[in-house]
PDB file of C-alpha atoms in Angstrom:
ATOM      1  CA  UNK S  16     -28.629   3.035   7.083  1.00 43.00           C
ATOM      2  CA  UNK S  17     -32.091   4.068   5.904  1.00 53.00           C
ATOM      3  CA  UNK S  18     -33.519   7.291   7.174  1.00 63.00           C
ATOM      4  CA  UNK S  19     -36.720   6.990   9.125  1.00 90.00           C
ATOM      5  CA  UNK S  20     -38.802   9.604  10.865  1.00 93.00           C
ATOM      6  CA  UNK S  21     -42.023   9.825  12.851  1.00 96.00           C
ATOM      7  CA  UNK S  22     -43.847  12.838  14.205  1.00 97.00           C
ATOM      8  CA  UNK S  23     -46.810  12.853  16.552  1.00 97.00           C
ATOM      9  CA  UNK S  24     -49.112  14.733  16.300  1.00 98.00           C
ATOM     10  CA  UNK S  25     -49.185  16.141  12.753  1.00 97.00           C
ATOM     11  CA  UNK S  26     -51.712  18.828  13.666  1.00 98.00           C
ATOM     12  CA  UNK S  27     -52.644  20.757  16.808  1.00 98.00           C
ATOM     13  CA  UNK S  28     -56.106  22.305  17.028  1.00 98.00           C
ATOM     14  CA  UNK S  29     -56.180  25.695  18.720  1.00 98.00           C
ATOM     15  CA  UNK S  30     -59.321  26.776  20.562  1.00 97.00           C
ATOM     16  CA  UNK S  31     -58.938  29.943  22.584  1.00 97.00           C
ATOM     17  CA  UNK S  32     -61.751  31.733  24.370  1.00 97.00           C
ATOM     18  CA  UNK S  33     -61.755  35.377  25.385  1.00 97.00           C
ATOM     19  CA  UNK S  34     -64.413  36.230  27.952  1.00 95.00           C
ATOM     20  CA  UNK S  35     -66.011  39.646  28.326  1.00 94.00           C
ATOM     21  CA  UNK S  36     -64.667  40.134  31.847  1.00 92.00           C
ATOM     22  CA  UNK S  37     -61.418  38.143  31.595  1.00 89.00           C
ATOM     23  CA  UNK S  38     -62.560  35.730  34.297  1.00 91.00           C
ATOM     24  CA  UNK S  39     -62.809  32.646  32.094  1.00 93.00           C
ATOM     25  CA  UNK S  40     -60.253  33.266  29.345  1.00 94.00           C
ATOM     26  CA  UNK S  41     -58.603  30.243  27.769  1.00 95.00           C
ATOM     27  CA  UNK S  42     -55.651  31.867  26.044  1.00 96.00           C
ATOM     28  CA  UNK S  43     -53.196  28.974  25.869  1.00 97.00           C
ATOM     29  CA  UNK S  44     -53.002  25.366  24.695  1.00 97.00           C
ATOM     30  CA  UNK S  45     -50.156  22.999  25.486  1.00 97.00           C
ATOM     31  CA  UNK S  46     -49.328  20.151  23.129  1.00 98.00           C
ATOM     32  CA  UNK S  47     -46.771  17.381  23.477  1.00 98.00           C
ATOM     33  CA  UNK S  48     -44.858  16.946  20.211  1.00 98.00           C
ATOM     34  CA  UNK S  49     -42.738  13.810  19.802  1.00 98.00           C
ATOM     35  CA  UNK S  50     -40.223  13.446  16.964  1.00 97.00           C
ATOM     36  CA  UNK S  51     -38.281  10.248  16.340  1.00 97.00           C
ATOM     37  CA  UNK S  52     -35.592  10.363  13.669  1.00 96.00           C
ATOM     38  CA  UNK S  53     -32.980   8.020  12.281  1.00 94.00           C
ATOM     39  CA  UNK S  54     -31.097  10.331   9.937  1.00 89.00           C
ATOM     40  CA  UNK S  55     -28.169   9.896   7.604  1.00 88.00           C
ATOM     41  CA  UNK S  56     -24.869  11.453   8.751  1.00 87.00           C
ATOM     42  CA  UNK S  57     -24.662  15.185   8.106  1.00 85.00           C
ATOM     43  CA  UNK S  58     -28.396  15.727   7.689  1.00 88.00           C
ATOM     44  CA  UNK S  59     -30.161  18.641   9.352  1.00 89.00           C
ATOM     45  CA  UNK S  60     -33.355  17.586  11.151  1.00 95.00           C
ATOM     46  CA  UNK S  61     -36.197  20.105  11.109  1.00 96.00           C
ATOM     47  CA  UNK S  62     -39.477  20.064  13.008  1.00 97.00           C
ATOM     48  CA  UNK S  63     -41.638  22.857  11.640  1.00 97.00           C
ATOM     49  CA  UNK S  64     -45.023  24.405  12.319  1.00 98.00           C
ATOM     50  CA  UNK S  65     -47.338  26.544  10.245  1.00 98.00           C
ATOM     51  CA  UNK S  66     -50.505  28.289  11.365  1.00 97.00           C
ATOM     52  CA  UNK S  67     -52.470  28.769   8.155  1.00 92.00           C
ATOM     53  CA  UNK S  68     -55.270  30.860   9.616  1.00 96.00           C
ATOM     54  CA  UNK S  69     -56.756  32.153  12.828  1.00 97.00           C
ATOM     55  CA  UNK S  70     -60.453  32.919  13.030  1.00 98.00           C
ATOM     56  CA  UNK S  71     -62.153  34.967  15.706  1.00 97.00           C
ATOM     57  CA  UNK S  72     -65.662  36.216  16.426  1.00 97.00           C
ATOM     58  CA  UNK S  73     -65.092  39.142  14.033  1.00 96.00           C
ATOM     59  CA  UNK S  74     -63.660  36.962  11.232  1.00 97.00           C
ATOM     60  CA  UNK S  75     -60.094  36.171  10.143  1.00 97.00           C
ATOM     61  CA  UNK S  76     -57.316  37.397  12.427  1.00 96.00           C
ATOM     62  CA  UNK S  77     -53.584  37.857  11.796  1.00 96.00           C
ATOM     63  CA  UNK S  78     -51.670  34.674  12.690  1.00 97.00           C
ATOM     64  CA  UNK S  79     -49.175  36.949  14.462  1.00 97.00           C
ATOM     65  CA  UNK S  80     -51.699  36.935  17.359  1.00 97.00           C
ATOM     66  CA  UNK S  81     -50.388  33.460  18.273  1.00 98.00           C
ATOM     67  CA  UNK S  82     -47.003  32.678  19.715  1.00 98.00           C
ATOM     68  CA  UNK S  83     -45.456  29.536  21.136  1.00 98.00           C
ATOM     69  CA  UNK S  84     -42.913  28.549  23.757  1.00 98.00           C
ATOM     70  CA  UNK S  85     -41.315  25.124  23.628  1.00 98.00           C
ATOM     71  CA  UNK S  86     -39.336  23.199  26.198  1.00 98.00           C
ATOM     72  CA  UNK S  87     -37.773  19.771  25.960  1.00 98.00           C
ATOM     73  CA  UNK S  88     -39.342  17.219  28.282  1.00 98.00           C
ATOM     74  CA  UNK S  89     -37.448  14.151  27.030  1.00 98.00           C
ATOM     75  CA  UNK S  90     -34.537  13.555  24.664  1.00 98.00           C
ATOM     76  CA  UNK S  91     -32.358  10.627  23.677  1.00 97.00           C
ATOM     77  CA  UNK S  92     -29.150  10.352  21.635  1.00 97.00           C
ATOM     78  CA  UNK S  93     -28.865  13.216  19.106  1.00 95.00           C
ATOM     79  CA  UNK S  94     -32.097  14.770  20.350  1.00 96.00           C
ATOM     80  CA  UNK S  95     -30.240  15.803  23.523  1.00 97.00           C
ATOM     81  CA  UNK S  96     -28.323  18.442  21.533  1.00 95.00           C
ATOM     82  CA  UNK S  97     -31.531  19.977  20.158  1.00 96.00           C
ATOM     83  CA  UNK S  98     -33.595  22.733  21.715  1.00 97.00           C
ATOM     84  CA  UNK S  99     -37.319  23.407  21.472  1.00 98.00           C
ATOM     85  CA  UNK S 100     -37.827  26.963  20.250  1.00 98.00           C
ATOM     86  CA  UNK S 101     -40.155  29.862  20.986  1.00 98.00           C
ATOM     87  CA  UNK S 102     -41.534  32.495  18.657  1.00 98.00           C
ATOM     88  CA  UNK S 103     -44.516  34.122  16.968  1.00 97.00           C
ATOM     89  CA  UNK S 104     -46.246  32.833  13.852  1.00 98.00           C
ATOM     90  CA  UNK S 105     -45.759  34.858  10.676  1.00 96.00           C
ATOM     91  CA  UNK S 106     -48.185  34.973   7.709  1.00 95.00           C
ATOM     92  CA  UNK S 107     -47.504  32.178   5.214  1.00 93.00           C
ATOM     93  CA  UNK S 108     -44.281  31.192   6.966  1.00 95.00           C
ATOM     94  CA  UNK S 109     -43.110  27.822   8.188  1.00 96.00           C
ATOM     95  CA  UNK S 110     -41.552  28.217  11.626  1.00 96.00           C
ATOM     96  CA  UNK S 111     -38.877  25.990  13.172  1.00 97.00           C
ATOM     97  CA  UNK S 112     -40.049  24.387  16.428  1.00 97.00           C
ATOM     98  CA  UNK S 113     -36.653  22.769  17.029  1.00 97.00           C
ATOM     99  CA  UNK S 114     -33.109  24.112  16.638  1.00 96.00           C
ATOM    100  CA  UNK S 115     -29.717  22.432  16.518  1.00 95.00           C
ATOM    101  CA  UNK S 116     -30.779  18.846  15.792  1.00 95.00           C
ATOM    102  CA  UNK S 117     -28.265  17.001  13.612  1.00 93.00           C
ATOM    103  CA  UNK S 118     -28.098  13.381  14.768  1.00 94.00           C
ATOM    104  CA  UNK S 119     -30.560  10.514  15.132  1.00 95.00           C
ATOM    105  CA  UNK S 120     -32.592  10.405  18.304  1.00 97.00           C
ATOM    106  CA  UNK S 121     -35.897  11.207  19.948  1.00 97.00           C
ATOM    107  CA  UNK S 122     -37.048  14.618  21.118  1.00 98.00           C
ATOM    108  CA  UNK S 123     -40.222  15.421  23.036  1.00 98.00           C
ATOM    109  CA  UNK S 124     -41.213  19.077  23.306  1.00 98.00           C
ATOM    110  CA  UNK S 125     -43.974  20.553  25.416  1.00 98.00           C
ATOM    111  CA  UNK S 126     -45.181  23.402  23.223  1.00 98.00           C
ATOM    112  CA  UNK S 127     -47.409  26.069  24.733  1.00 98.00           C
ATOM    113  CA  UNK S 128     -49.386  27.956  22.080  1.00 98.00           C
ATOM    114  CA  UNK S 129     -50.672  31.279  23.359  1.00 97.00           C
ATOM    115  CA  UNK S 130     -53.025  33.987  22.169  1.00 97.00           C
ATOM    116  CA  UNK S 131     -51.226  37.346  22.451  1.00 95.00           C
ATOM    117  CA  UNK S 132     -52.888  40.172  24.374  1.00 94.00           C
ATOM    118  CA  UNK S 133     -56.315  38.525  24.799  1.00 94.00           C
ATOM    119  CA  UNK S 134     -57.609  41.530  26.764  1.00 92.00           C
ATOM    120  CA  UNK S 135     -57.243  43.635  23.579  1.00 94.00           C
ATOM    121  CA  UNK S 136     -59.459  41.258  21.568  1.00 95.00           C
ATOM    122  CA  UNK S 137     -63.211  40.950  21.177  1.00 95.00           C
ATOM    123  CA  UNK S 138     -64.850  38.354  23.449  1.00 97.00           C
ATOM    124  CA  UNK S 139     -65.521  35.038  21.767  1.00 97.00           C
ATOM    125  CA  UNK S 140     -63.890  31.933  20.329  1.00 97.00           C
ATOM    126  CA  UNK S 141     -60.613  32.002  18.388  1.00 98.00           C
ATOM    127  CA  UNK S 142     -59.727  28.892  16.397  1.00 98.00           C
ATOM    128  CA  UNK S 143     -56.997  27.645  14.113  1.00 97.00           C
ATOM    129  CA  UNK S 144     -54.896  24.588  13.350  1.00 97.00           C
ATOM    130  CA  UNK S 145     -51.119  24.322  13.505  1.00 98.00           C
ATOM    131  CA  UNK S 146     -49.743  21.885  10.930  1.00 98.00           C
ATOM    132  CA  UNK S 147     -46.524  20.158  11.969  1.00 98.00           C
ATOM    133  CA  UNK S 148     -43.910  18.567   9.718  1.00 97.00           C
ATOM    134  CA  UNK S 149     -40.654  16.681  10.116  1.00 96.00           C
ATOM    135  CA  UNK S 150     -37.963  16.982   7.455  1.00 93.00           C
ATOM    136  CA  UNK S 151     -34.406  15.741   7.088  1.00 89.00           C
ATOM    137  CA  UNK S 152     -32.064  17.103   4.448  1.00 83.00           C
TER     138      UNK S 152
END
């Protein structure tokens, strides 16, 4: 059996807005991430995310200002044993979006990316891009 894998999307654009009065904050962004894998027996399947940078009105921000919470919305075959993870981005680190996936299948995660403590930040636009990858080994 040949291994095959598809991931959609490969990148999620983050655009958060912090308003001066908190009335029109946009501090979260939900993305649907679909992974389809036909893996060889015994392979670990990894869906990872990396936030390379976060820019705000005052310049670069620590990527630790962004966290995510994932939940499975659809799974087939081996994807049913996997879970969509939650966490906080770390500088220069690749984070696992999925845990416990070891057999071929499809997994769809609704991933909510969120700006931490927006009321403690300067008003303005906060942007970044989360790069996603799918790996079997």
